[in-house]
PDB file of C-alpha atoms in Angstrom:
ATOM      1  CA  UNK A  53      17.409  10.298 -12.610  1.00  0.00           C
ATOM      2  CA  UNK A  54      14.890   7.858 -11.154  1.00  0.00           C
ATOM      3  CA  UNK A  55      17.448   5.037 -11.423  1.00  0.00           C
ATOM      4  CA  UNK A  56      19.611   6.974  -8.941  1.00  0.00           C
ATOM      5  CA  UNK A  57      16.909   6.726  -6.271  1.00  0.00           C
ATOM      6  CA  UNK A  58      17.510   3.521  -4.303  1.00  0.00           C
ATOM      7  CA  UNK A  59      14.846   0.864  -3.940  1.00  0.00           C
ATOM      8  CA  UNK A  60      13.286   0.969  -0.450  1.00  0.00           C
ATOM      9  CA  UNK A  61      15.095  -1.415   1.875  1.00  0.00           C
ATOM     10  CA  UNK A  62      11.865  -2.613   3.490  1.00  0.00           C
ATOM     11  CA  UNK A  63       9.366  -3.953   0.977  1.00  0.00           C
ATOM     12  CA  UNK A  64       6.470  -2.752   3.164  1.00  0.00           C
ATOM     13  CA  UNK A  65       5.602  -0.984   6.397  1.00  0.00           C
ATOM     14  CA  UNK A  66       2.800  -3.502   7.021  1.00  0.00           C
ATOM     15  CA  UNK A  67       3.287  -5.686  10.099  1.00  0.00           C
ATOM     16  CA  UNK A  68       3.588  -9.446   9.616  1.00  0.00           C
ATOM     17  CA  UNK A  69       1.971 -11.566   8.402  1.00  0.00           C
ATOM     18  CA  UNK A  70       0.960  -8.931   5.843  1.00  0.00           C
ATOM     19  CA  UNK A  71       4.425  -7.598   4.926  1.00  0.00           C
ATOM     20  CA  UNK A  72       5.495 -10.956   3.464  1.00  0.00           C
ATOM     21  CA  UNK A  73       2.717 -10.684   0.894  1.00  0.00           C
ATOM     22  CA  UNK A  74       4.568  -7.736  -0.676  1.00  0.00           C
ATOM     23  CA  UNK A  75       7.397  -9.952  -1.984  1.00  0.00           C
ATOM     24  CA  UNK A  76       8.259  -8.964  -5.539  1.00  0.00           C
ATOM     25  CA  UNK A  77       7.304  -5.291  -5.074  1.00  0.00           C
ATOM     26  CA  UNK A  78      10.128  -2.767  -5.453  1.00  0.00           C
ATOM     27  CA  UNK A  79       9.545   0.950  -4.766  1.00  0.00           C
ATOM     28  CA  UNK A  80      11.718   3.964  -5.401  1.00  0.00           C
ATOM     29  CA  UNK A  81      10.473   6.899  -3.291  1.00  0.00           C
ATOM     30  CA  UNK A  82      10.851   9.693  -5.840  1.00  0.00           C
ATOM     31  CA  UNK A  83       8.867  12.271  -3.858  1.00  0.00           C
ATOM     32  CA  UNK A  84      10.974  11.765  -0.736  1.00  0.00           C
ATOM     33  CA  UNK A  85      14.130  12.231  -2.818  1.00  0.00           C
ATOM     34  CA  UNK A  86      12.983  15.774  -3.608  1.00  0.00           C
ATOM     35  CA  UNK A  87      11.644  16.530  -0.125  1.00  0.00           C
ATOM     36  CA  UNK A  88       7.982  16.583  -1.204  1.00  0.00           C
ATOM     37  CA  UNK A  89       5.592  16.609   1.735  1.00  0.00           C
ATOM     38  CA  UNK A  90       2.120  17.325   0.298  1.00  0.00           C
ATOM     39  CA  UNK A  91       2.130  14.203  -1.856  1.00  0.00           C
ATOM     40  CA  UNK A  92       4.174  11.084  -2.425  1.00  0.00           C
ATOM     41  CA  UNK A  93       5.447   9.774  -5.742  1.00  0.00           C
ATOM     42  CA  UNK A  94       6.866   6.300  -6.157  1.00  0.00           C
ATOM     43  CA  UNK A  95       8.282   4.423  -9.117  1.00  0.00           C
ATOM     44  CA  UNK A  96       7.116   0.882  -8.406  1.00  0.00           C
ATOM     45  CA  UNK A  97       7.966  -2.377 -10.138  1.00  0.00           C
ATOM     46  CA  UNK A  98       5.935  -5.535  -9.614  1.00  0.00           C
ATOM     47  CA  UNK A  99       7.510  -8.832 -10.528  1.00  0.00           C
ATOM     48  CA  UNK A 100       5.249 -11.609 -11.924  1.00  0.00           C
ATOM     49  CA  UNK A 101       2.811 -12.689  -9.222  1.00  0.00           C
ATOM     50  CA  UNK A 102       3.398  -9.605  -7.051  1.00  0.00           C
ATOM     51  CA  UNK A 103       0.779  -7.134  -5.808  1.00  0.00           C
ATOM     52  CA  UNK A 104       0.997  -3.376  -5.261  1.00  0.00           C
ATOM     53  CA  UNK A 105      -0.618  -3.406  -1.804  1.00  0.00           C
ATOM     54  CA  UNK A 106      -3.195  -5.197   0.247  1.00  0.00           C
ATOM     55  CA  UNK A 107      -6.693  -4.496  -1.066  1.00  0.00           C
ATOM     56  CA  UNK A 108      -7.469  -1.137   0.574  1.00  0.00           C
ATOM     57  CA  UNK A 109      -9.158   2.249   0.541  1.00  0.00           C
ATOM     58  CA  UNK A 110      -8.192   5.583   2.088  1.00  0.00           C
ATOM     59  CA  UNK A 111     -10.504   7.832   4.096  1.00  0.00           C
ATOM     60  CA  UNK A 112      -8.724  11.112   3.271  1.00  0.00           C
ATOM     61  CA  UNK A 113      -6.007  10.554   0.675  1.00  0.00           C
ATOM     62  CA  UNK A 114      -6.323  10.328  -3.094  1.00  0.00           C
ATOM     63  CA  UNK A 115      -4.195   8.006  -5.241  1.00  0.00           C
ATOM     64  CA  UNK A 116      -3.253   7.942  -8.927  1.00  0.00           C
ATOM     65  CA  UNK A 117      -1.336   5.304 -10.922  1.00  0.00           C
ATOM     66  CA  UNK A 118       0.122   5.486 -14.440  1.00  0.00           C
ATOM     67  CA  UNK A 119       1.454   2.309 -16.073  1.00  0.00           C
ATOM     68  CA  UNK A 120       4.811   2.795 -17.776  1.00  0.00           C
ATOM     69  CA  UNK A 121       5.764  -0.741 -18.773  1.00  0.00           C
ATOM     70  CA  UNK A 122       4.257  -4.218 -18.644  1.00  0.00           C
ATOM     71  CA  UNK A 123       0.711  -5.266 -17.861  1.00  0.00           C
ATOM     72  CA  UNK A 124      -1.222  -5.116 -14.591  1.00  0.00           C
ATOM     73  CA  UNK A 125      -4.698  -6.028 -13.440  1.00  0.00           C
ATOM     74  CA  UNK A 126      -6.507  -3.355 -11.447  1.00  0.00           C
ATOM     75  CA  UNK A 127      -8.622  -5.138  -8.838  1.00  0.00           C
ATOM     76  CA  UNK A 128     -11.316  -2.869  -7.464  1.00  0.00           C
ATOM     77  CA  UNK A 129     -14.448  -3.321  -5.407  1.00  0.00           C
ATOM     78  CA  UNK A 130     -16.258  -2.337  -8.612  1.00  0.00           C
ATOM     79  CA  UNK A 131     -14.531  -4.824 -10.957  1.00  0.00           C
ATOM     80  CA  UNK A 132     -11.266  -5.785 -12.662  1.00  0.00           C
ATOM     81  CA  UNK A 133      -9.501  -4.141 -15.603  1.00  0.00           C
ATOM     82  CA  UNK A 134      -6.299  -4.886 -17.478  1.00  0.00           C
ATOM     83  CA  UNK A 135      -3.925  -1.923 -17.635  1.00  0.00           C
ATOM     84  CA  UNK A 136      -1.360  -1.556 -20.412  1.00  0.00           C
ATOM     85  CA  UNK A 137       1.399   1.083 -20.846  1.00  0.00           C
ATOM     86  CA  UNK A 138      -0.016   4.593 -21.028  1.00  0.00           C
ATOM     87  CA  UNK A 139      -3.173   3.719 -19.092  1.00  0.00           C
ATOM     88  CA  UNK A 140      -3.949   5.244 -15.705  1.00  0.00           C
ATOM     89  CA  UNK A 141      -6.399   5.019 -12.834  1.00  0.00           C
ATOM     90  CA  UNK A 142      -7.358   7.263  -9.941  1.00  0.00           C
ATOM     91  CA  UNK A 143      -8.775   6.506  -6.534  1.00  0.00           C
ATOM     92  CA  UNK A 144     -10.427   9.364  -4.635  1.00  0.00           C
ATOM     93  CA  UNK A 145     -10.567   9.279  -0.858  1.00  0.00           C
ATOM     94  CA  UNK A 146     -13.515   7.195   0.360  1.00  0.00           C
ATOM     95  CA  UNK A 147     -13.797   5.656  -3.107  1.00  0.00           C
ATOM     96  CA  UNK A 148     -13.549   2.049  -4.194  1.00  0.00           C
ATOM     97  CA  UNK A 149     -11.113  -0.300  -2.491  1.00  0.00           C
ATOM     98  CA  UNK A 150      -8.333  -1.400  -4.823  1.00  0.00           C
ATOM     99  CA  UNK A 151      -4.908  -2.885  -5.544  1.00  0.00           C
ATOM    100  CA  UNK A 152      -2.875  -3.911  -8.598  1.00  0.00           C
ATOM    101  CA  UNK A 153      -1.700  -7.429  -9.491  1.00  0.00           C
ATOM    102  CA  UNK A 154       0.927  -8.561 -11.959  1.00  0.00           C
ATOM    103  CA  UNK A 155      -0.610 -11.689 -13.471  1.00  0.00           C
ATOM    104  CA  UNK A 156       1.744 -11.612 -16.458  1.00  0.00           C
ATOM    105  CA  UNK A 157       5.093 -13.352 -16.982  1.00  0.00           C
ATOM    106  CA  UNK A 158       7.090 -10.090 -17.113  1.00  0.00           C
ATOM    107  CA  UNK A 159       7.816  -7.248 -14.665  1.00  0.00           C
ATOM    108  CA  UNK A 160       5.543  -4.183 -14.772  1.00  0.00           C
ATOM    109  CA  UNK A 161       6.486  -0.647 -13.711  1.00  0.00           C
ATOM    110  CA  UNK A 162       4.160   2.178 -12.780  1.00  0.00           C
ATOM    111  CA  UNK A 163       4.222   5.628 -11.259  1.00  0.00           C
ATOM    112  CA  UNK A 164       2.068   6.010  -8.160  1.00  0.00           C
ATOM    113  CA  UNK A 165       1.159   9.377  -6.703  1.00  0.00           C
ATOM    114  CA  UNK A 166      -0.815   9.919  -3.531  1.00  0.00           C
ATOM    115  CA  UNK A 167      -1.768  12.785  -1.283  1.00  0.00           C
ATOM    116  CA  UNK A 168      -0.399  12.732   2.236  1.00  0.00           C
ATOM    117  CA  UNK A 169      -3.447  13.916   4.101  1.00  0.00           C
ATOM    118  CA  UNK A 170      -3.077  14.067   7.879  1.00  0.00           C
ATOM    119  CA  UNK A 171      -5.350  11.767   9.849  1.00  0.00           C
ATOM    120  CA  UNK A 172      -5.846   9.297   7.001  1.00  0.00           C
ATOM    121  CA  UNK A 173      -7.434   5.958   7.873  1.00  0.00           C
ATOM    122  CA  UNK A 174      -6.841   2.978   5.589  1.00  0.00           C
ATOM    123  CA  UNK A 175      -9.196   0.030   5.731  1.00  0.00           C
ATOM    124  CA  UNK A 176      -8.434  -3.404   4.280  1.00  0.00           C
ATOM    125  CA  UNK A 177     -11.717  -5.186   3.512  1.00  0.00           C
ATOM    126  CA  UNK A 178     -10.078  -8.576   2.812  1.00  0.00           C
ATOM    127  CA  UNK A 179      -7.838  -8.527   5.897  1.00  0.00           C
ATOM    128  CA  UNK A 180      -8.177  -7.966   9.647  1.00  0.00           C
ATOM    129  CA  UNK A 181      -6.166  -4.770   9.431  1.00  0.00           C
ATOM    130  CA  UNK A 182      -6.615  -1.008   9.796  1.00  0.00           C
ATOM    131  CA  UNK A 183      -3.909   1.654   9.406  1.00  0.00           C
ATOM    132  CA  UNK A 184      -4.100   5.064  11.064  1.00  0.00           C
ATOM    133  CA  UNK A 185      -1.831   7.979  10.204  1.00  0.00           C
ATOM    134  CA  UNK A 186      -0.884  10.192  13.110  1.00  0.00           C
ATOM    135  CA  UNK A 187       1.895  12.786  13.132  1.00  0.00           C
ATOM    136  CA  UNK A 188       3.501  11.278  10.042  1.00  0.00           C
ATOM    137  CA  UNK A 189       3.564   7.738  11.418  1.00  0.00           C
ATOM    138  CA  UNK A 190       1.392   4.768  10.493  1.00  0.00           C
ATOM    139  CA  UNK A 191      -0.060   2.667  13.295  1.00  0.00           C
ATOM    140  CA  UNK A 192      -1.584  -0.693  12.491  1.00  0.00           C
ATOM    141  CA  UNK A 193      -4.301  -2.509  14.395  1.00  0.00           C
ATOM    142  CA  UNK A 194      -6.889  -5.205  13.945  1.00  0.00           C
ATOM    143  CA  UNK A 195     -10.451  -4.223  13.059  1.00  0.00           C
ATOM    144  CA  UNK A 196     -11.463  -4.531  16.707  1.00  0.00           C
ATOM    145  CA  UNK A 197      -8.702  -2.137  17.779  1.00  0.00           C
ATOM    146  CA  UNK A 198      -5.896  -4.413  18.997  1.00  0.00           C
ATOM    147  CA  UNK A 199      -2.603  -2.710  18.128  1.00  0.00           C
ATOM    148  CA  UNK A 200      -0.136  -4.586  15.939  1.00  0.00           C
ATOM    149  CA  UNK A 201       3.557  -4.159  16.531  1.00  0.00           C
ATOM    150  CA  UNK A 202       5.276  -1.762  14.156  1.00  0.00           C
ATOM    151  CA  UNK A 203       8.260  -4.129  14.358  1.00  0.00           C
ATOM    152  CA  UNK A 204       6.135  -6.702  12.570  1.00  0.00           C
ATOM    153  CA  UNK A 205       6.167  -9.194  15.442  1.00  0.00           C
ATOM    154  CA  UNK A 206       2.409  -9.477  15.829  1.00  0.00           C
ATOM    155  CA  UNK A 207      -0.071  -8.076  18.326  1.00  0.00           C
ATOM    156  CA  UNK A 208       1.254  -5.915  21.127  1.00  0.00           C
ATOM    157  CA  UNK A 209       0.494  -7.085  24.624  1.00  0.00           C
ATOM    158  CA  UNK A 210      -2.422  -5.384  26.328  1.00  0.00           C
ATOM    159  CA  UNK A 211      -5.068  -6.838  28.659  1.00  0.00           C
ATOM    160  CA  UNK A 212      -7.777  -6.585  25.994  1.00  0.00           C
ATOM    161  CA  UNK A 213      -5.617  -8.058  23.248  1.00  0.00           C
ATOM    162  CA  UNK A 214      -3.558 -10.549  25.269  1.00  0.00           C
ATOM    163  CA  UNK A 215      -5.241 -13.639  23.773  1.00  0.00           C
ATOM    164  CA  UNK A 216      -4.193 -12.554  20.276  1.00  0.00           C
ATOM    165  CA  UNK A 217      -0.490 -12.699  21.121  1.00  0.00           C
ATOM    166  CA  UNK A 218      -0.596 -16.443  21.948  1.00  0.00           C
TER     167      UNK A 218
END
């Protein structure tokens, strides 16, 4: 049963200050529960005012969402649409940037499915952030290549990026 899958302890793998923006998002990693490796499947609930992710697009991975309960607004680089139960949306790799927002007064729950394509690059057009997948791990950096700490403590120290850590 999906209710038997625990909600992820960390609301996001984004580094700060981005991770805090995921308050009110609760994910149950259904795919991981069954040992799936080719794609991920999450049962995600967004509380009122919460967002599914930072506005983003993938270079190699596809995504699909299906709304089960509540109402969400799909925000895309090509427009906005209100999603109601039974509606779905898909995002091919290199397609439109996107995220979901719960602008209603009630929680909304959706199923999200995404491919886990090696070497994926995620860009965030509204934020100074890039995510690179390598060997099953996500590494975050600024657009100009300064690495961000996976511990969420800000920029890592390097000669080129030293000014950012102050």
